[in-house]
Structure formats: C-alpha cells, structure tokens
mmCIF file of C-alpha atoms in Angstrom:
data_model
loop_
_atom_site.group_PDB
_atom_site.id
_atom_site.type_symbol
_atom_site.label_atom_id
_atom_site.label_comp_id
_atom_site.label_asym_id
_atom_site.label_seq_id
_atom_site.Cartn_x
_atom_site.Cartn_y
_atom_site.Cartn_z
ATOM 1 C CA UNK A 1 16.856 -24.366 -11.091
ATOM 2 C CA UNK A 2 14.082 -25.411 -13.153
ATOM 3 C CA UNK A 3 10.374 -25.304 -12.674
ATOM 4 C CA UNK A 4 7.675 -26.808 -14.958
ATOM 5 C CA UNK A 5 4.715 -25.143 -15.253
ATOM 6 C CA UNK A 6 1.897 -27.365 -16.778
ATOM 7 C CA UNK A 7 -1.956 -26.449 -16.698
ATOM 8 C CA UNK A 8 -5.192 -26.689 -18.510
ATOM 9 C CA UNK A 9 -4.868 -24.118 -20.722
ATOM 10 C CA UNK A 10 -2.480 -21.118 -21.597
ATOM 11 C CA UNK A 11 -4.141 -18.470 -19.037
ATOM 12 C CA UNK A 12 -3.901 -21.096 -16.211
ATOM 13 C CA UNK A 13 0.074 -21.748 -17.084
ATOM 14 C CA UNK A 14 0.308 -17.875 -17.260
ATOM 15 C CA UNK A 15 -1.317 -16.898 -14.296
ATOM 16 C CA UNK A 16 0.813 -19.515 -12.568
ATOM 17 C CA UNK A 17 3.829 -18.342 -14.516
ATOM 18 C CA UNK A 18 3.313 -14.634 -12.575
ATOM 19 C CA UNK A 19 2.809 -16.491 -9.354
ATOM 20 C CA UNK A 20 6.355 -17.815 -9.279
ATOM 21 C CA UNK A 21 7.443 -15.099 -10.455
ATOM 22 C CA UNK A 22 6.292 -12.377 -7.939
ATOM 23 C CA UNK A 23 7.118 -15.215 -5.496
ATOM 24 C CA UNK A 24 10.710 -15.485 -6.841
ATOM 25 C CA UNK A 25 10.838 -11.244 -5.836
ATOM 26 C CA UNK A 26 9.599 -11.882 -3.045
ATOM 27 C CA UNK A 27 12.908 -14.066 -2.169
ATOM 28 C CA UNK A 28 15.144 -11.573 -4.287
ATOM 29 C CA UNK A 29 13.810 -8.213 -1.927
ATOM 30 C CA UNK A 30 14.578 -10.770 1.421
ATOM 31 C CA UNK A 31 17.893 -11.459 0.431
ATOM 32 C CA UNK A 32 18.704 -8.255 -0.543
ATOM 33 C CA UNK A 33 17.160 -6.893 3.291
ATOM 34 C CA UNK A 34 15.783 -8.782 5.076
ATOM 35 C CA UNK A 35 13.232 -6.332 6.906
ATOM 36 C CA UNK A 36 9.655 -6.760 6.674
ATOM 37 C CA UNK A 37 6.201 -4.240 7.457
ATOM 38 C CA UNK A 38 3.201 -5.957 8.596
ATOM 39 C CA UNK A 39 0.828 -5.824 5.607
ATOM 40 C CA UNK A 40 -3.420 -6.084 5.537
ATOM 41 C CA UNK A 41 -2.786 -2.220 5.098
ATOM 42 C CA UNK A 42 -1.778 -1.547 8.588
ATOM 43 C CA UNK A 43 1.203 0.193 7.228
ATOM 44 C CA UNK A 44 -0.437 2.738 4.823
ATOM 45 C CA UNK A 45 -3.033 3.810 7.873
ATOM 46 C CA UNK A 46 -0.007 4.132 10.171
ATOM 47 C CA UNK A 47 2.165 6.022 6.955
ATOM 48 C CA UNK A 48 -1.356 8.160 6.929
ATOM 49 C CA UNK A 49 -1.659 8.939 10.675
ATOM 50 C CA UNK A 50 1.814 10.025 11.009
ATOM 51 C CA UNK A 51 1.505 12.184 7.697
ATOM 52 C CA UNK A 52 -1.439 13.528 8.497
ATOM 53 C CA UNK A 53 0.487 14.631 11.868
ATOM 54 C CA UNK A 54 2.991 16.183 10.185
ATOM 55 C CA UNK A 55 0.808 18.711 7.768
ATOM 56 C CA UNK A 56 -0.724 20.035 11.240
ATOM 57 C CA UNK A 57 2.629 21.343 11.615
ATOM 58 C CA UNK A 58 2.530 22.821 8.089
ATOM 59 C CA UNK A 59 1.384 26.468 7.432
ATOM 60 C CA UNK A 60 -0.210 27.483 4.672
ATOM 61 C CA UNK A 61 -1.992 25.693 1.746
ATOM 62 C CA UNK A 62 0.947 23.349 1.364
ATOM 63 C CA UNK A 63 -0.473 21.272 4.364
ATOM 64 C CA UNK A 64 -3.592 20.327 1.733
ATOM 65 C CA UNK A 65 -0.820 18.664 -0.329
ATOM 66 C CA UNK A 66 0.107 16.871 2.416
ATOM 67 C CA UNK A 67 -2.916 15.956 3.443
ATOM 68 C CA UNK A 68 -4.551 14.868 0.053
ATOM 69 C CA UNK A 69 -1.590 12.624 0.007
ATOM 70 C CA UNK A 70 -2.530 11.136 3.452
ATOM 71 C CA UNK A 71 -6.137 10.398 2.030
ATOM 72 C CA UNK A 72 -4.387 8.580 -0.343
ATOM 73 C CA UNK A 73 -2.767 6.428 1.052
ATOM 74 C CA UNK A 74 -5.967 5.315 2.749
ATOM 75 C CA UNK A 75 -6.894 3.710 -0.492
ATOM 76 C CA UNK A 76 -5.275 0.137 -0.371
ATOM 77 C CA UNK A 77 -6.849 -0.619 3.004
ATOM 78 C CA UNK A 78 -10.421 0.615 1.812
ATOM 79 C CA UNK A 79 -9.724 -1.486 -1.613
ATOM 80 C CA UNK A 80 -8.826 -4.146 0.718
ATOM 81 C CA UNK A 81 -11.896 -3.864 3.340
ATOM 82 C CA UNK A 82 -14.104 -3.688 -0.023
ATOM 83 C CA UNK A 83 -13.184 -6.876 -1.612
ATOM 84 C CA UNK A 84 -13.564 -8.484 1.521
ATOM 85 C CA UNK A 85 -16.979 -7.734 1.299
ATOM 86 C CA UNK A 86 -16.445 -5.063 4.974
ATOM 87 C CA UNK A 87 -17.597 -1.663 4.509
ATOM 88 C CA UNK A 88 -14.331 0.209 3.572
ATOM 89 C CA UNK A 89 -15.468 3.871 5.583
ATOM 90 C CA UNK A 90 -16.211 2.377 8.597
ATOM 91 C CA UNK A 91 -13.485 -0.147 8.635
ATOM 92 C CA UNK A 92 -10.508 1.929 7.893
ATOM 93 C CA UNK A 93 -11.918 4.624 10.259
ATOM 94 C CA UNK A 94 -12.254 1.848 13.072
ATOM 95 C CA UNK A 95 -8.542 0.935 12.075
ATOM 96 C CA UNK A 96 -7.157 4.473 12.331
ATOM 97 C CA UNK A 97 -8.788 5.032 15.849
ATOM 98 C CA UNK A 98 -7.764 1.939 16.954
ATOM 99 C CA UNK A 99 -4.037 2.323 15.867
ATOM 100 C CA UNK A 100 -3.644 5.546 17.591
ATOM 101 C CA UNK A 101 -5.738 4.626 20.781
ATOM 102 C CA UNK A 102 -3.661 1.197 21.308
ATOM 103 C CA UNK A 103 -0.388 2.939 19.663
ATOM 104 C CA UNK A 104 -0.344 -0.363 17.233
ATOM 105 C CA UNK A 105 1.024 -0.141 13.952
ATOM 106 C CA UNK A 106 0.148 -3.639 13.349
ATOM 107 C CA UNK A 107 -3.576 -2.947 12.915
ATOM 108 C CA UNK A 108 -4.752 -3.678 9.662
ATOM 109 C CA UNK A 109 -7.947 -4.867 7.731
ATOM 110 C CA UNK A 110 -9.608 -8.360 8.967
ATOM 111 C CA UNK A 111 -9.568 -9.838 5.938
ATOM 112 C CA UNK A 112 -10.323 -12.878 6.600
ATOM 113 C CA UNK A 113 -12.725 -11.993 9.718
ATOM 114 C CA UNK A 114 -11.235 -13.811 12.541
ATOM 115 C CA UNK A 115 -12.089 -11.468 14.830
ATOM 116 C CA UNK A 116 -8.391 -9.579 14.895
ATOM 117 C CA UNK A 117 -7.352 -7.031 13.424
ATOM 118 C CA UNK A 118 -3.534 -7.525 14.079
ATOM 119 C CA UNK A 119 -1.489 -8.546 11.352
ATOM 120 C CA UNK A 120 1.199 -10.304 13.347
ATOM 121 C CA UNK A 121 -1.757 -12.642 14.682
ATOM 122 C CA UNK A 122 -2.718 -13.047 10.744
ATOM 123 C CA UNK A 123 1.094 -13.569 9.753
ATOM 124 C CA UNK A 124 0.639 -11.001 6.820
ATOM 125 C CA UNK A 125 3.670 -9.433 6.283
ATOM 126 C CA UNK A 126 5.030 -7.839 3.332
ATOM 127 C CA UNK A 127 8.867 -7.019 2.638
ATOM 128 C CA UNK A 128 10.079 -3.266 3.076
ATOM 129 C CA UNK A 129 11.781 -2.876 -0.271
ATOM 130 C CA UNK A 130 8.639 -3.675 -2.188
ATOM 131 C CA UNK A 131 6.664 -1.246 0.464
ATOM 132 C CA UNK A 132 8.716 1.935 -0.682
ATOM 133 C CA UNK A 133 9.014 0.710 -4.224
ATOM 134 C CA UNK A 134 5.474 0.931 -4.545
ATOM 135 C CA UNK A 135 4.989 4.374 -2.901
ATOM 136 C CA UNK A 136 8.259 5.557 -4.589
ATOM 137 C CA UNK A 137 6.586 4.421 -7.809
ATOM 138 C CA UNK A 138 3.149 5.572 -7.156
ATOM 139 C CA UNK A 139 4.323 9.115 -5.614
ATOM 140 C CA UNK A 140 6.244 9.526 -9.088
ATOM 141 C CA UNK A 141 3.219 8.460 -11.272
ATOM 142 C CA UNK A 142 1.329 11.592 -9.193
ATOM 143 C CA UNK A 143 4.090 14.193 -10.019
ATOM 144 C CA UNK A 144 4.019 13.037 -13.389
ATOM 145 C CA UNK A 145 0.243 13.142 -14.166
ATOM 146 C CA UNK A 146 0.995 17.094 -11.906
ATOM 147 C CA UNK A 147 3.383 18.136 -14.601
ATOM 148 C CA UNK A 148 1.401 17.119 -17.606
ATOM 149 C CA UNK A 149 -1.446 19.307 -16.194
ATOM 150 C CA UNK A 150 0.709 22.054 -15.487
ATOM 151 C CA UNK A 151 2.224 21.775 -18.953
ATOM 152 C CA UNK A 152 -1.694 21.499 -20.595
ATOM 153 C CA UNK A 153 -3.060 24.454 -18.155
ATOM 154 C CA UNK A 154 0.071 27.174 -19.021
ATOM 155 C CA UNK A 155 -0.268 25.779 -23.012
ATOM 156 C CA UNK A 156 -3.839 25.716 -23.011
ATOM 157 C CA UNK A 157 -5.553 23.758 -26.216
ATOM 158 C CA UNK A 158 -6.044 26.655 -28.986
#
C-alpha cells in the first residue's frame, strides 16, 4: 500500500505523516487482540479506585507506594478535564464518585460537554495493548528515575 502525503509545508506533511502512522498502530494492536478499554480516562480512575482499594488492605508504609501510584494515575483524566477547559479537581472527583456509586467503569471526562459522561455514549475507546504498554512503560520510567536516586542518595556528590 501506498499513501501520499502532500501539504503546505514540511511540519503540515509531518504532522500528518505521525497521524497515519499512530493510526496504522492503532490497526496493528487490533489485529494482534482485538480487545478494547473505554478511553476519556475512565479507565485510569477505575485502575485508581480499585488500586486505591487494594493498599487499604496493605499494612505498613508500603500502602503509601501504592497509593502515590493511585494519585498517579489520576493524572491523564485531570490533563484531560484541563485542556478541555473543565476544572480538573472537581471533575475527576465527580468521576470517581460517580464510578463507584453507579459501579460504571465507563465514566470518563466530558470532553466534549454533551452532557454524558459515559464513554460508550461518546464512542471513545482505546485498544488494550496500547493501555498496558503505556502504564508498563510509564511504571518502568518511575523505577528507573527510583534507582537513579537511590544510586545518587547512597553515593552522595563529594
């Protein structure tokens, strides 16, 4: 298959170029499985509710671990609620109480403010393998940047 790109100038052909590309994965992670999350962050706030369950059942100081890691995964629905021009607090916080007062895992950020906040309504879904490749990846950029401090901490500078 070929595709021709053409635009005005070189960032408008590159920015296009990406487009098809990350479209083209899109297709790749389908074939390869075929399951799908609902996206509009609905998944992180469930991921976080259900982790945030689990370091209750944690003793010791571990459970902050757990939990700082549940706050973090709160981030991509407040970036999302922010750039939507929402108030990202007060959003995700709505979201969270909503998802575990209607049991709804499909509860995500209203985007595009149609008055739902269900992602199956929106059709935004995302596919599963990108899903855990980015928390696989962004869990391992954490432990990383956790050993590098360790390493500068025990070493100290002088």
């Amino acid at each position: 298959v070929t595709v021709l790109i053409r635009g005005g100038n070189k960032m408008i052909v590159d920015e296009a170029h990406r487009s098809l590309h990350d479209a083209m994965c899109v297709v790749r992670n389908l074939i390869k499985d075929n399951r799908v999350v609902y996206g509009g962050g609905s998944a992180e706030v469930s991921c976080s509710l259900a982790v945030s369950a689990f370091a209750d059942t944690v003793p010791g100081i571990e459970q902050y671990a757990i939990r700082a890691f549940a706050d973090a995964l709160d981030d991509l629905p407040m970036a999302l609620a922010e750039n939507a021009g929402l108030s990202p607090i007060t959003e995700v916080t709505s979201i969270k109480a909503r998802q575990l007062a209607e049991n709804n895992p499909r509860l995500g950020v209203d985007c595009n403010q149609i008055g739902s906040n269900d992602m199956k309504d929106h059709l935004v879904f995302e596919t599963l393998i990108g899903k855990q490749q980015q928390l696989q990846l962004a869990t391992q950029v954490v432990k990383m940047i956790l050993k590098i401090d360790d390493v500068i901490m025990y070493g100290g500078y002088t």
